[in-house]
mmCIF file of C-alpha atoms in Angstrom:
data_model
loop_
_atom_site.group_PDB
_atom_site.id
_atom_site.type_symbol
_atom_site.label_atom_id
_atom_site.label_comp_id
_atom_site.label_asym_id
_atom_site.label_seq_id
_atom_site.Cartn_x
_atom_site.Cartn_y
_atom_site.Cartn_z
ATOM 1 C CA MET A 289 0.000 0.000 0.000
ATOM 2 C CA GLU A 290 1.904 3.004 -1.326
ATOM 3 C CA LEU A 291 0.190 5.579 0.891
ATOM 4 C CA LEU A 292 1.169 3.578 3.968
ATOM 5 C CA LYS A 293 4.812 3.281 2.906
ATOM 6 C CA LYS A 294 4.875 7.023 2.311
ATOM 7 C CA LYS A 295 3.408 7.644 5.745
ATOM 8 C CA ILE A 296 5.933 5.328 7.395
ATOM 9 C CA VAL A 297 8.824 7.109 5.690
ATOM 10 C CA GLU A 298 7.493 10.590 6.444
ATOM 11 C CA GLU A 299 6.105 10.091 9.941
ATOM 12 C CA GLY A 300 7.843 7.005 11.310
ATOM 13 C CA ARG A 301 11.012 7.055 13.384
ATOM 14 C CA VAL A 302 13.557 4.279 13.695
ATOM 15 C CA LEU A 303 14.858 3.781 17.224
ATOM 16 C CA PRO A 304 17.769 1.611 18.336
ATOM 17 C CA GLY A 305 16.839 -2.056 18.721
ATOM 18 C CA ASP A 306 14.868 -2.359 15.466
ATOM 19 C CA ILE A 307 12.002 -0.353 16.843
ATOM 20 C CA LEU A 308 9.862 1.422 14.265
ATOM 21 C CA LYS A 309 7.780 4.080 15.958
ATOM 22 C CA VAL A 310 4.611 5.028 14.137
ATOM 23 C CA ASP A 311 2.976 6.615 17.142
ATOM 24 C CA ASN A 312 1.844 9.487 14.986
ATOM 25 C CA PHE A 313 -0.872 7.542 13.166
ATOM 26 C CA LEU A 314 -1.085 4.023 14.570
ATOM 27 C CA ASN A 315 0.150 3.293 18.103
ATOM 28 C CA HIS A 316 -0.556 6.291 20.287
ATOM 29 C CA GLN A 317 -2.273 8.815 18.058
ATOM 30 C CA VAL A 318 -4.613 7.237 15.493
ATOM 31 C CA ASP A 319 -5.259 8.756 12.064
ATOM 32 C CA VAL A 320 -8.812 7.493 11.694
ATOM 33 C CA ARG A 321 -9.371 8.585 8.100
ATOM 34 C CA PHE A 322 -6.174 6.821 7.105
ATOM 35 C CA MET A 323 -7.267 3.712 8.997
ATOM 36 C CA GLU A 324 -10.393 3.671 6.818
ATOM 37 C CA ALA A 325 -8.126 3.466 3.777
ATOM 38 C CA VAL A 326 -6.350 0.597 5.541
ATOM 39 C CA GLY A 327 -9.726 -1.087 6.029
ATOM 40 C CA ALA A 328 -10.624 -0.695 2.364
ATOM 41 C CA GLU A 329 -7.277 -2.204 1.369
ATOM 42 C CA PHE A 330 -7.780 -5.209 3.653
ATOM 43 C CA ALA A 331 -11.243 -5.672 2.108
ATOM 44 C CA ARG A 332 -9.636 -5.702 -1.351
ATOM 45 C CA ARG A 333 -6.975 -8.201 -0.331
ATOM 46 C CA PHE A 334 -9.432 -10.533 1.349
ATOM 47 C CA GLU A 335 -12.123 -10.202 -1.321
ATOM 48 C CA GLY A 336 -14.232 -13.347 -1.487
ATOM 49 C CA VAL A 337 -13.095 -14.510 1.934
ATOM 50 C CA GLU A 338 -16.011 -15.034 4.278
ATOM 51 C CA VAL A 339 -15.428 -13.340 7.639
ATOM 52 C CA ASN A 340 -17.904 -12.971 10.482
ATOM 53 C CA LYS A 341 -15.544 -11.964 13.281
ATOM 54 C CA ILE A 342 -12.419 -9.888 13.628
ATOM 55 C CA LEU A 343 -10.006 -10.897 16.354
ATOM 56 C CA THR A 344 -7.255 -8.625 17.623
ATOM 57 C CA ILE A 345 -5.247 -8.048 20.761
ATOM 58 C CA GLU A 346 -4.984 -5.112 23.067
ATOM 59 C CA THR A 347 -3.745 -2.436 22.860
ATOM 60 C CA SER A 348 -2.694 -1.113 19.484
ATOM 61 C CA GLY A 349 -4.706 -3.613 17.471
ATOM 62 C CA ILE A 350 -8.018 -2.344 18.807
ATOM 63 C CA ALA A 351 -8.189 0.949 16.909
ATOM 64 C CA VAL A 352 -7.293 -0.668 13.583
ATOM 65 C CA ALA A 353 -9.683 -3.587 14.040
ATOM 66 C CA SER A 354 -12.562 -1.340 15.142
ATOM 67 C CA ILE A 355 -12.216 0.867 12.083
ATOM 68 C CA VAL A 356 -11.649 -2.065 9.691
ATOM 69 C CA SER A 357 -14.816 -3.888 10.804
ATOM 70 C CA LYS A 358 -17.177 -1.877 8.610
ATOM 71 C CA TYR A 359 -15.309 -3.113 5.523
ATOM 72 C CA PHE A 360 -16.214 -6.642 6.597
ATOM 73 C CA GLY A 361 -19.936 -6.133 7.019
ATOM 74 C CA TYR A 362 -19.637 -4.521 10.460
ATOM 75 C CA CYS A 363 -18.758 -7.874 11.958
ATOM 76 C CA PRO A 364 -18.051 -7.894 15.703
ATOM 77 C CA VAL A 365 -14.517 -7.173 16.873
ATOM 78 C CA VAL A 366 -13.166 -9.258 19.739
ATOM 79 C CA PHE A 367 -10.010 -8.133 21.429
ATOM 80 C CA ALA A 368 -7.911 -10.604 23.372
ATOM 81 C CA LYS A 369 -6.931 -9.294 26.784
ATOM 82 C CA LYS A 370 -3.386 -9.310 27.965
ATOM 83 C CA MET A 371 -3.663 -9.828 31.702
ATOM 84 C CA ASP A 372 -5.918 -10.970 34.470
ATOM 85 C CA SER A 373 -8.764 -8.675 35.295
ATOM 86 C CA LEU A 374 -10.983 -9.162 38.318
ATOM 87 C CA ASN A 375 -14.107 -9.090 36.194
ATOM 88 C CA LEU A 376 -13.104 -11.345 33.329
ATOM 89 C CA ASP A 377 -15.031 -14.568 32.822
ATOM 90 C CA LYS A 378 -13.567 -17.767 34.152
ATOM 91 C CA GLU A 379 -14.593 -19.467 30.939
ATOM 92 C CA ILE A 380 -11.743 -18.422 28.711
ATOM 93 C CA TYR A 381 -9.390 -19.559 25.985
ATOM 94 C CA CYS A 382 -5.851 -18.817 27.056
ATOM 95 C CA SER A 383 -2.491 -18.728 25.308
ATOM 96 C CA GLU A 384 0.956 -17.244 25.816
ATOM 97 C CA ALA A 385 2.942 -14.762 23.754
ATOM 98 C CA PHE A 386 6.168 -12.784 23.943
ATOM 99 C CA SER A 387 6.326 -9.028 23.570
ATOM 100 C CA PHE A 388 9.157 -7.693 21.447
ATOM 101 C CA THR A 389 8.823 -4.124 22.701
ATOM 102 C CA LYS A 390 8.376 -5.066 26.354
ATOM 103 C CA ASN A 391 10.805 -7.990 26.283
ATOM 104 C CA ARG A 392 8.673 -10.364 28.337
ATOM 105 C CA ASN A 393 6.103 -13.136 28.124
ATOM 106 C CA TYR A 394 2.446 -12.428 28.737
ATOM 107 C CA ARG A 395 -0.804 -14.371 28.724
ATOM 108 C CA ILE A 396 -3.690 -13.571 26.427
ATOM 109 C CA MET A 397 -7.308 -14.479 27.025
ATOM 110 C CA VAL A 398 -10.549 -14.555 25.062
ATOM 111 C CA SER A 399 -13.881 -15.364 26.665
ATOM 112 C CA LYS A 400 -15.520 -18.511 25.303
ATOM 113 C CA ARG A 401 -18.683 -16.457 24.903
ATOM 114 C CA TYR A 402 -17.197 -14.571 21.976
ATOM 115 C CA LEU A 403 -15.478 -17.211 19.886
ATOM 116 C CA SER A 404 -16.919 -20.535 18.788
ATOM 117 C CA ALA A 405 -16.808 -23.215 16.106
ATOM 118 C CA ASP A 406 -19.289 -21.197 14.011
ATOM 119 C CA ASP A 407 -16.882 -18.308 13.550
ATOM 120 C CA LYS A 408 -14.868 -17.400 10.472
ATOM 121 C CA VAL A 409 -12.117 -15.272 11.883
ATOM 122 C CA LEU A 410 -9.895 -12.580 10.434
ATOM 123 C CA ILE A 411 -7.020 -11.659 12.745
ATOM 124 C CA ILE A 412 -6.030 -7.993 12.505
ATOM 125 C CA ASP A 413 -2.996 -6.447 14.167
ATOM 126 C CA ASP A 414 -0.858 -3.351 13.807
ATOM 127 C CA PHE A 415 2.540 -5.054 13.672
ATOM 128 C CA LEU A 416 3.935 -8.472 12.794
ATOM 129 C CA ALA A 417 7.506 -9.060 13.940
ATOM 130 C CA ASN A 418 8.380 -12.253 15.795
ATOM 131 C CA GLY A 419 4.763 -13.323 15.264
ATOM 132 C CA LYS A 420 4.202 -14.434 18.831
ATOM 133 C CA ALA A 421 1.064 -12.331 19.370
ATOM 134 C CA VAL A 422 -0.571 -13.566 16.160
ATOM 135 C CA LEU A 423 0.446 -17.161 16.885
ATOM 136 C CA ALA A 424 -1.192 -16.873 20.298
ATOM 137 C CA LEU A 425 -4.358 -15.520 18.634
ATOM 138 C CA LYS A 426 -4.209 -18.382 16.118
ATOM 139 C CA ASP A 427 -3.907 -20.827 19.021
ATOM 140 C CA VAL A 428 -7.009 -19.290 20.605
ATOM 141 C CA VAL A 429 -8.918 -19.592 17.306
ATOM 142 C CA GLU A 430 -7.926 -23.256 17.059
ATOM 143 C CA GLN A 431 -8.978 -23.934 20.655
ATOM 144 C CA SER A 432 -12.412 -22.528 19.850
ATOM 145 C CA GLY A 433 -12.852 -24.679 16.756
ATOM 146 C CA ALA A 434 -13.383 -21.563 14.611
ATOM 147 C CA GLU A 435 -11.939 -21.196 11.107
ATOM 148 C CA LEU A 436 -8.968 -18.866 10.725
ATOM 149 C CA GLU A 437 -9.633 -17.187 7.364
ATOM 150 C CA GLY A 438 -6.631 -14.887 7.294
ATOM 151 C CA VAL A 439 -4.331 -12.464 9.027
ATOM 152 C CA GLY A 440 -4.263 -8.760 8.133
ATOM 153 C CA ILE A 441 -1.260 -6.756 9.324
ATOM 154 C CA VAL A 442 -0.577 -3.063 8.887
ATOM 155 C CA ILE A 443 3.232 -3.232 9.111
ATOM 156 C CA GLU A 444 5.309 -6.400 8.902
ATOM 157 C CA LYS A 445 8.960 -6.500 9.805
ATOM 158 C CA GLY A 446 10.013 -8.774 6.965
ATOM 159 C CA PHE A 447 13.450 -9.314 8.492
ATOM 160 C CA MET A 448 11.862 -11.033 11.478
ATOM 161 C CA PRO A 449 10.499 -14.590 11.343
ATOM 162 C CA GLY A 450 6.802 -14.138 12.199
ATOM 163 C CA GLY A 451 5.428 -13.672 8.691
ATOM 164 C CA GLN A 452 7.317 -16.607 7.221
ATOM 165 C CA GLU A 453 6.281 -18.927 10.036
ATOM 166 C CA LEU A 454 2.619 -17.994 9.649
ATOM 167 C CA ARG A 455 2.617 -18.327 5.859
ATOM 168 C CA LYS A 456 4.335 -21.721 6.129
ATOM 169 C CA SER A 457 1.452 -22.908 8.288
ATOM 170 C CA GLY A 458 -0.873 -22.196 5.354
ATOM 171 C CA VAL A 459 -2.490 -18.989 6.605
ATOM 172 C CA GLN A 460 -3.199 -16.140 4.171
ATOM 173 C CA VAL A 461 -1.195 -13.262 5.617
ATOM 174 C CA GLU A 462 -1.675 -9.817 4.069
ATOM 175 C CA SER A 463 0.728 -7.152 5.280
ATOM 176 C CA LEU A 464 0.093 -3.699 3.851
ATOM 177 C CA ALA A 465 3.746 -2.684 4.206
ATOM 178 C CA VAL A 466 6.657 -5.081 4.632
ATOM 179 C CA VAL A 467 9.844 -3.509 5.954
ATOM 180 C CA LYS A 468 12.843 -5.344 4.517
ATOM 181 C CA ALA A 469 15.499 -3.394 6.352
ATOM 182 C CA MET A 470 15.926 -0.301 8.465
ATOM 183 C CA ASP A 471 18.868 1.338 10.190
ATOM 184 C CA ASP A 472 19.565 3.767 12.983
ATOM 185 C CA GLU A 473 19.946 6.611 10.482
ATOM 186 C CA GLY A 474 16.234 6.291 9.849
ATOM 187 C CA ASN A 475 16.493 4.650 6.425
ATOM 188 C CA ILE A 476 13.625 2.277 5.779
ATOM 189 C CA GLU A 477 13.560 -0.156 2.866
ATOM 190 C CA PHE A 478 10.424 -2.007 1.807
ATOM 191 C CA GLU A 479 9.967 -5.312 0.031
ATOM 192 C CA MET B 279 -29.991 6.925 24.665
ATOM 193 C CA GLU B 280 -32.838 4.414 24.682
ATOM 194 C CA LEU B 281 -31.162 1.857 22.429
ATOM 195 C CA LEU B 282 -28.181 1.761 24.779
ATOM 196 C CA LYS B 283 -30.333 1.271 27.869
ATOM 197 C CA LYS B 284 -32.146 -1.557 26.099
ATOM 198 C CA LYS B 285 -28.819 -3.158 25.185
ATOM 199 C CA ILE B 286 -27.524 -2.841 28.746
ATOM 200 C CA VAL B 287 -30.656 -4.503 30.130
ATOM 201 C CA GLU B 288 -30.705 -7.271 27.515
ATOM 202 C CA GLU B 289 -26.989 -8.011 27.196
ATOM 203 C CA GLY B 290 -25.395 -6.670 30.375
ATOM 204 C CA ARG B 291 -24.759 -8.715 33.481
ATOM 205 C CA VAL B 292 -24.478 -7.437 37.032
ATOM 206 C CA LEU B 293 -21.716 -9.077 39.050
ATOM 207 C CA PRO B 294 -21.079 -8.784 42.790
ATOM 208 C CA GLY B 295 -19.189 -5.618 43.728
ATOM 209 C CA ASP B 296 -21.196 -3.229 41.555
ATOM 210 C CA ILE B 297 -19.618 -4.534 38.381
ATOM 211 C CA LEU B 298 -21.688 -4.117 35.239
ATOM 212 C CA LYS B 299 -20.355 -6.373 32.526
ATOM 213 C CA VAL B 300 -21.105 -5.255 28.989
ATOM 214 C CA ASP B 301 -18.411 -7.383 27.402
ATOM 215 C CA ASN B 302 -20.840 -8.389 24.704
ATOM 216 C CA PHE B 303 -20.789 -5.042 22.898
ATOM 217 C CA LEU B 304 -18.307 -2.710 24.594
ATOM 218 C CA ASN B 305 -15.446 -4.161 26.645
ATOM 219 C CA HIS B 306 -14.289 -7.373 25.050
ATOM 220 C CA GLN B 307 -16.453 -7.846 21.987
ATOM 221 C CA VAL B 308 -17.301 -4.590 20.209
ATOM 222 C CA ASP B 309 -20.559 -4.055 18.316
ATOM 223 C CA VAL B 310 -19.161 -1.649 15.739
ATOM 224 C CA ARG B 311 -22.445 -0.710 14.085
ATOM 225 C CA PHE B 312 -23.882 0.122 17.487
ATOM 226 C CA MET B 313 -20.788 2.188 18.316
ATOM 227 C CA GLU B 314 -21.516 4.266 15.218
ATOM 228 C CA ALA B 315 -24.916 5.066 16.716
ATOM 229 C CA VAL B 316 -23.078 6.020 19.900
ATOM 230 C CA GLY B 317 -20.846 8.318 17.841
ATOM 231 C CA ALA B 318 -23.849 9.974 16.200
ATOM 232 C CA GLU B 319 -25.418 10.545 19.609
ATOM 233 C CA PHE B 320 -22.225 12.143 20.969
ATOM 234 C CA ALA B 321 -22.154 14.399 17.896
ATOM 235 C CA ARG B 322 -25.738 15.462 18.655
ATOM 236 C CA ARG B 323 -24.986 16.153 22.322
ATOM 237 C CA PHE B 324 -21.833 18.129 21.553
ATOM 238 C CA GLU B 325 -23.296 19.982 18.592
ATOM 239 C CA GLY B 326 -21.626 23.367 18.156
ATOM 240 C CA VAL B 327 -18.665 22.377 20.323
ATOM 241 C CA GLU B 328 -15.393 22.692 18.453
ATOM 242 C CA VAL B 329 -13.265 19.562 18.809
ATOM 243 C CA ASN B 330 -10.008 18.795 17.006
ATOM 244 C CA LYS B 331 -8.771 15.882 19.113
ATOM 245 C CA ILE B 332 -10.316 12.970 20.951
ATOM 246 C CA LEU B 333 -8.486 11.726 24.017
ATOM 247 C CA THR B 334 -9.152 8.356 25.590
ATOM 248 C CA ILE B 335 -7.340 5.769 27.659
ATOM 249 C CA GLU B 336 -6.424 2.207 26.946
ATOM 250 C CA THR B 337 -7.952 -0.308 26.758
ATOM 251 C CA SER B 338 -11.709 -0.196 26.446
ATOM 252 C CA GLY B 339 -11.896 3.465 25.481
ATOM 253 C CA ILE B 340 -9.946 2.920 22.264
ATOM 254 C CA ALA B 341 -12.645 1.138 20.261
ATOM 255 C CA VAL B 342 -15.316 3.690 21.165
ATOM 256 C CA ALA B 343 -13.060 6.687 20.510
ATOM 257 C CA SER B 344 -11.812 5.303 17.189
ATOM 258 C CA ILE B 345 -15.336 4.777 15.897
ATOM 259 C CA VAL B 346 -16.636 8.080 17.308
ATOM 260 C CA SER B 347 -13.909 10.143 15.582
ATOM 261 C CA LYS B 348 -15.630 10.283 12.216
ATOM 262 C CA TYR B 349 -18.579 12.081 13.825
ATOM 263 C CA PHE B 350 -16.128 14.796 14.864
ATOM 264 C CA GLY B 351 -14.579 15.429 11.463
ATOM 265 C CA TYR B 352 -12.251 12.433 11.620
ATOM 266 C CA CYS B 353 -10.125 14.219 14.204
ATOM 267 C CA PRO B 354 -7.126 12.270 15.533
ATOM 268 C CA VAL B 355 -7.649 9.953 18.480
ATOM 269 C CA VAL B 356 -4.949 9.898 21.142
ATOM 270 C CA PHE B 357 -5.008 7.133 23.682
ATOM 271 C CA ALA B 358 -3.240 7.568 26.999
ATOM 272 C CA LYS B 359 -1.094 4.591 27.877
ATOM 273 C CA LYS B 360 -1.366 2.867 31.197
ATOM 274 C CA MET B 361 2.143 1.713 31.914
ATOM 275 C CA ASP B 362 5.777 2.126 30.980
ATOM 276 C CA SER B 363 6.755 0.802 27.635
ATOM 277 C CA LEU B 364 10.348 0.584 26.467
ATOM 278 C CA ASN B 365 9.591 2.539 23.312
ATOM 279 C CA LEU B 366 7.493 5.353 24.726
ATOM 280 C CA ASP B 367 8.828 8.892 24.413
ATOM 281 C CA LYS B 368 10.547 10.408 27.389
ATOM 282 C CA GLU B 369 8.697 13.638 26.677
ATOM 283 C CA ILE B 370 5.397 12.839 28.281
ATOM 284 C CA TYR B 371 2.550 14.226 30.318
ATOM 285 C CA CYS B 372 1.943 11.937 33.248
ATOM 286 C CA SER B 373 -0.833 11.530 35.812
ATOM 287 C CA GLU B 374 -2.163 8.921 38.205
ATOM 288 C CA ALA B 375 -5.504 7.150 38.397
ATOM 289 C CA PHE B 376 -7.185 4.389 40.344
ATOM 290 C CA SER B 377 -8.820 1.396 38.676
ATOM 291 C CA PHE B 378 -12.139 0.339 40.137
ATOM 292 C CA THR B 379 -12.139 -3.073 38.436
ATOM 293 C CA LYS B 380 -8.486 -3.832 39.189
ATOM 294 C CA ASN B 381 -8.468 -2.201 42.624
ATOM 295 C CA ARG B 382 -5.120 -0.456 42.261
ATOM 296 C CA ASN B 383 -3.416 2.760 41.246
ATOM 297 C CA TYR B 384 -1.783 3.131 37.857
ATOM 298 C CA ARG B 385 0.034 5.830 35.923
ATOM 299 C CA ILE B 386 -1.146 7.179 32.603
ATOM 300 C CA MET B 387 1.013 8.880 30.005
ATOM 301 C CA VAL B 388 0.510 10.922 26.856
ATOM 302 C CA SER B 389 3.375 11.983 24.616
ATOM 303 C CA LYS B 390 3.846 15.739 24.397
ATOM 304 C CA ARG B 391 3.956 15.309 20.630
ATOM 305 C CA TYR B 392 0.244 14.591 20.503
ATOM 306 C CA LEU B 393 -1.309 17.156 22.817
ATOM 307 C CA SER B 394 -0.606 20.870 22.886
ATOM 308 C CA ALA B 395 -2.076 24.266 23.718
ATOM 309 C CA ASP B 396 -3.686 24.400 20.242
ATOM 310 C CA ASP B 397 -5.924 21.419 20.928
ATOM 311 C CA LYS B 398 -9.633 21.407 21.680
ATOM 312 C CA VAL B 399 -10.142 18.083 23.359
ATOM 313 C CA LEU B 400 -13.098 15.791 23.782
ATOM 314 C CA ILE B 401 -12.444 13.010 26.284
ATOM 315 C CA ILE B 402 -14.245 9.779 25.417
ATOM 316 C CA ASP B 403 -14.426 6.720 27.645
ATOM 317 C CA ASP B 404 -16.557 3.633 28.012
ATOM 318 C CA PHE B 405 -17.339 3.958 31.733
ATOM 319 C CA LEU B 406 -17.465 6.688 34.340
ATOM 320 C CA ALA B 407 -17.561 5.462 37.928
ATOM 321 C CA ASN B 408 -15.209 6.939 40.503
ATOM 322 C CA GLY B 409 -13.992 9.258 37.745
ATOM 323 C CA LYS B 410 -10.315 8.717 38.438
ATOM 324 C CA ALA B 411 -9.413 7.806 34.849
ATOM 325 C CA VAL B 412 -11.195 10.846 33.401
ATOM 326 C CA LEU B 413 -9.727 13.124 36.080
ATOM 327 C CA ALA B 414 -6.263 11.874 35.161
ATOM 328 C CA LEU B 415 -7.007 12.588 31.475
ATOM 329 C CA LYS B 416 -8.291 16.049 32.452
ATOM 330 C CA ASP B 417 -5.063 16.611 34.374
ATOM 331 C CA VAL B 418 -3.062 15.673 31.272
ATOM 332 C CA VAL B 419 -5.130 18.078 29.135
ATOM 333 C CA GLU B 420 -4.479 20.875 31.638
ATOM 334 C CA GLN B 421 -0.740 20.131 31.707
ATOM 335 C CA SER B 422 -0.668 20.497 27.919
ATOM 336 C CA GLY B 423 -2.472 23.823 27.946
ATOM 337 C CA ALA B 424 -5.185 22.439 25.645
ATOM 338 C CA GLU B 425 -8.879 23.259 26.106
ATOM 339 C CA LEU B 426 -11.083 20.522 27.530
ATOM 340 C CA GLU B 427 -14.315 20.893 25.531
ATOM 341 C CA GLY B 428 -16.239 18.040 27.083
ATOM 342 C CA VAL B 429 -16.391 14.474 28.295
ATOM 343 C CA GLY B 430 -18.436 11.814 26.482
ATOM 344 C CA ILE B 431 -19.165 8.624 28.407
ATOM 345 C CA VAL B 432 -21.032 5.547 27.221
ATOM 346 C CA ILE B 433 -22.169 4.309 30.647
ATOM 347 C CA GLU B 434 -22.036 6.302 33.863
ATOM 348 C CA LYS B 435 -22.560 4.753 37.259
ATOM 349 C CA GLY B 436 -24.638 7.579 38.666
ATOM 350 C CA PHE B 437 -24.385 6.159 42.193
ATOM 351 C CA MET B 438 -20.647 6.754 42.162
ATOM 352 C CA PRO B 439 -19.065 10.183 42.590
ATOM 353 C CA GLY B 440 -17.133 10.664 39.323
ATOM 354 C CA GLY B 441 -19.839 12.355 37.256
ATOM 355 C CA GLN B 442 -20.818 14.779 39.988
ATOM 356 C CA GLU B 443 -17.217 15.759 40.681
ATOM 357 C CA LEU B 444 -16.529 16.408 36.995
ATOM 358 C CA ARG B 445 -19.712 18.425 36.438
ATOM 359 C CA LYS B 446 -18.965 20.484 39.547
ATOM 360 C CA SER B 447 -15.648 21.459 37.998
ATOM 361 C CA GLY B 448 -17.572 23.002 35.088
ATOM 362 C CA VAL B 449 -16.978 20.340 32.449
ATOM 363 C CA GLN B 450 -19.783 19.341 30.064
ATOM 364 C CA VAL B 451 -20.222 15.638 30.752
ATOM 365 C CA GLU B 452 -22.543 13.695 28.469
ATOM 366 C CA SER B 453 -23.269 10.133 29.546
ATOM 367 C CA LEU B 454 -25.444 8.158 27.154
ATOM 368 C CA ALA B 455 -26.808 5.945 29.930
ATOM 369 C CA VAL B 456 -26.688 6.737 33.641
ATOM 370 C CA VAL B 457 -27.237 3.760 35.921
ATOM 371 C CA LYS B 458 -28.962 4.923 39.104
ATOM 372 C CA ALA B 459 -28.989 1.587 40.871
ATOM 373 C CA MET B 460 -28.350 -2.066 40.211
ATOM 374 C CA ASP B 461 -28.475 -5.191 42.342
ATOM 375 C CA ASP B 462 -27.120 -8.707 42.376
ATOM 376 C CA GLU B 463 -30.395 -10.036 40.933
ATOM 377 C CA GLY B 464 -29.478 -8.214 37.739
ATOM 378 C CA ASN B 465 -31.989 -5.388 38.085
ATOM 379 C CA ILE B 466 -30.716 -2.181 36.539
ATOM 380 C CA GLU B 467 -32.398 1.170 37.070
ATOM 381 C CA PHE B 468 -31.557 4.234 34.980
ATOM 382 C CA GLU B 469 -31.797 7.939 35.772
#
């Protein structure tokens, strides 16, 4: 998606440790009109794919998924939660993931009320890097017996193994921008 | 908002400890089409109020705020973050709040890049109870020198002090449903 690449180059910042900060439109401040263009692009890429639920993970995935939903027939968005909460159901699917930016493991949970064998699920997330968050979501989908119809990612770090691992497992992964390389001088190269 | 009250009665669950669970459409699964109706209602209530930024707080506020934005000219949505993250800017506004559901204090942060004296801010959140989250957001707005134009809340617990405290301070608070009382049998009474 050319507009996205342009936005990453113009508004993104590369920080030491392979961190690409796109806080300006995706992770802290959200450019909602732009996210609608992202939604339309996902709809184009997954044309003909039947989806009745979008699954994402807190925090940064929620804005994208919520805006993308209307391009998939306003299907419900379920966001996996990252930690225990006193008022979360006991009846949950649970999996474990590793956070690249926070450098630690965490548990994710989805209530069994909101995911079942009837669902055709599109996973949406802001970033794909080591893939651990998406793999944990995929695990949750499999536990529920639902169909995983695809994975839509805004920015993939193509130099990290997540995308390859997911595609190898047979999942349709659509990343709207794939970063091939970046350096501390702020140069960003796309696939 | 009658449709919201109906949804709360039909889909909400009252749990011990004055917890109102509306995970079905607001806090875990998001009914996006319904959230558009929520956005339209906020636009009606804040008609004539100039807003160029929506401020919310992770996690549950993000979906609402992201969908509501288009009813306020697609203005950017900024979500305050709840904890330290390795890749968050050092240049931040910071405040402290208390979580009712998690029963503990937490810090919130907004990057100085995304809030300034030029901004006319509408705070959006899913719940208003003790008001600590919104007061922390208000504190952040004041630190930035921005104007706080109003506070839009999906569900207010009218039997808790947050709404009264905020209104006393002169802020326009618009809550789309105000719960006056609820009990462990699941009865919910609105103002």
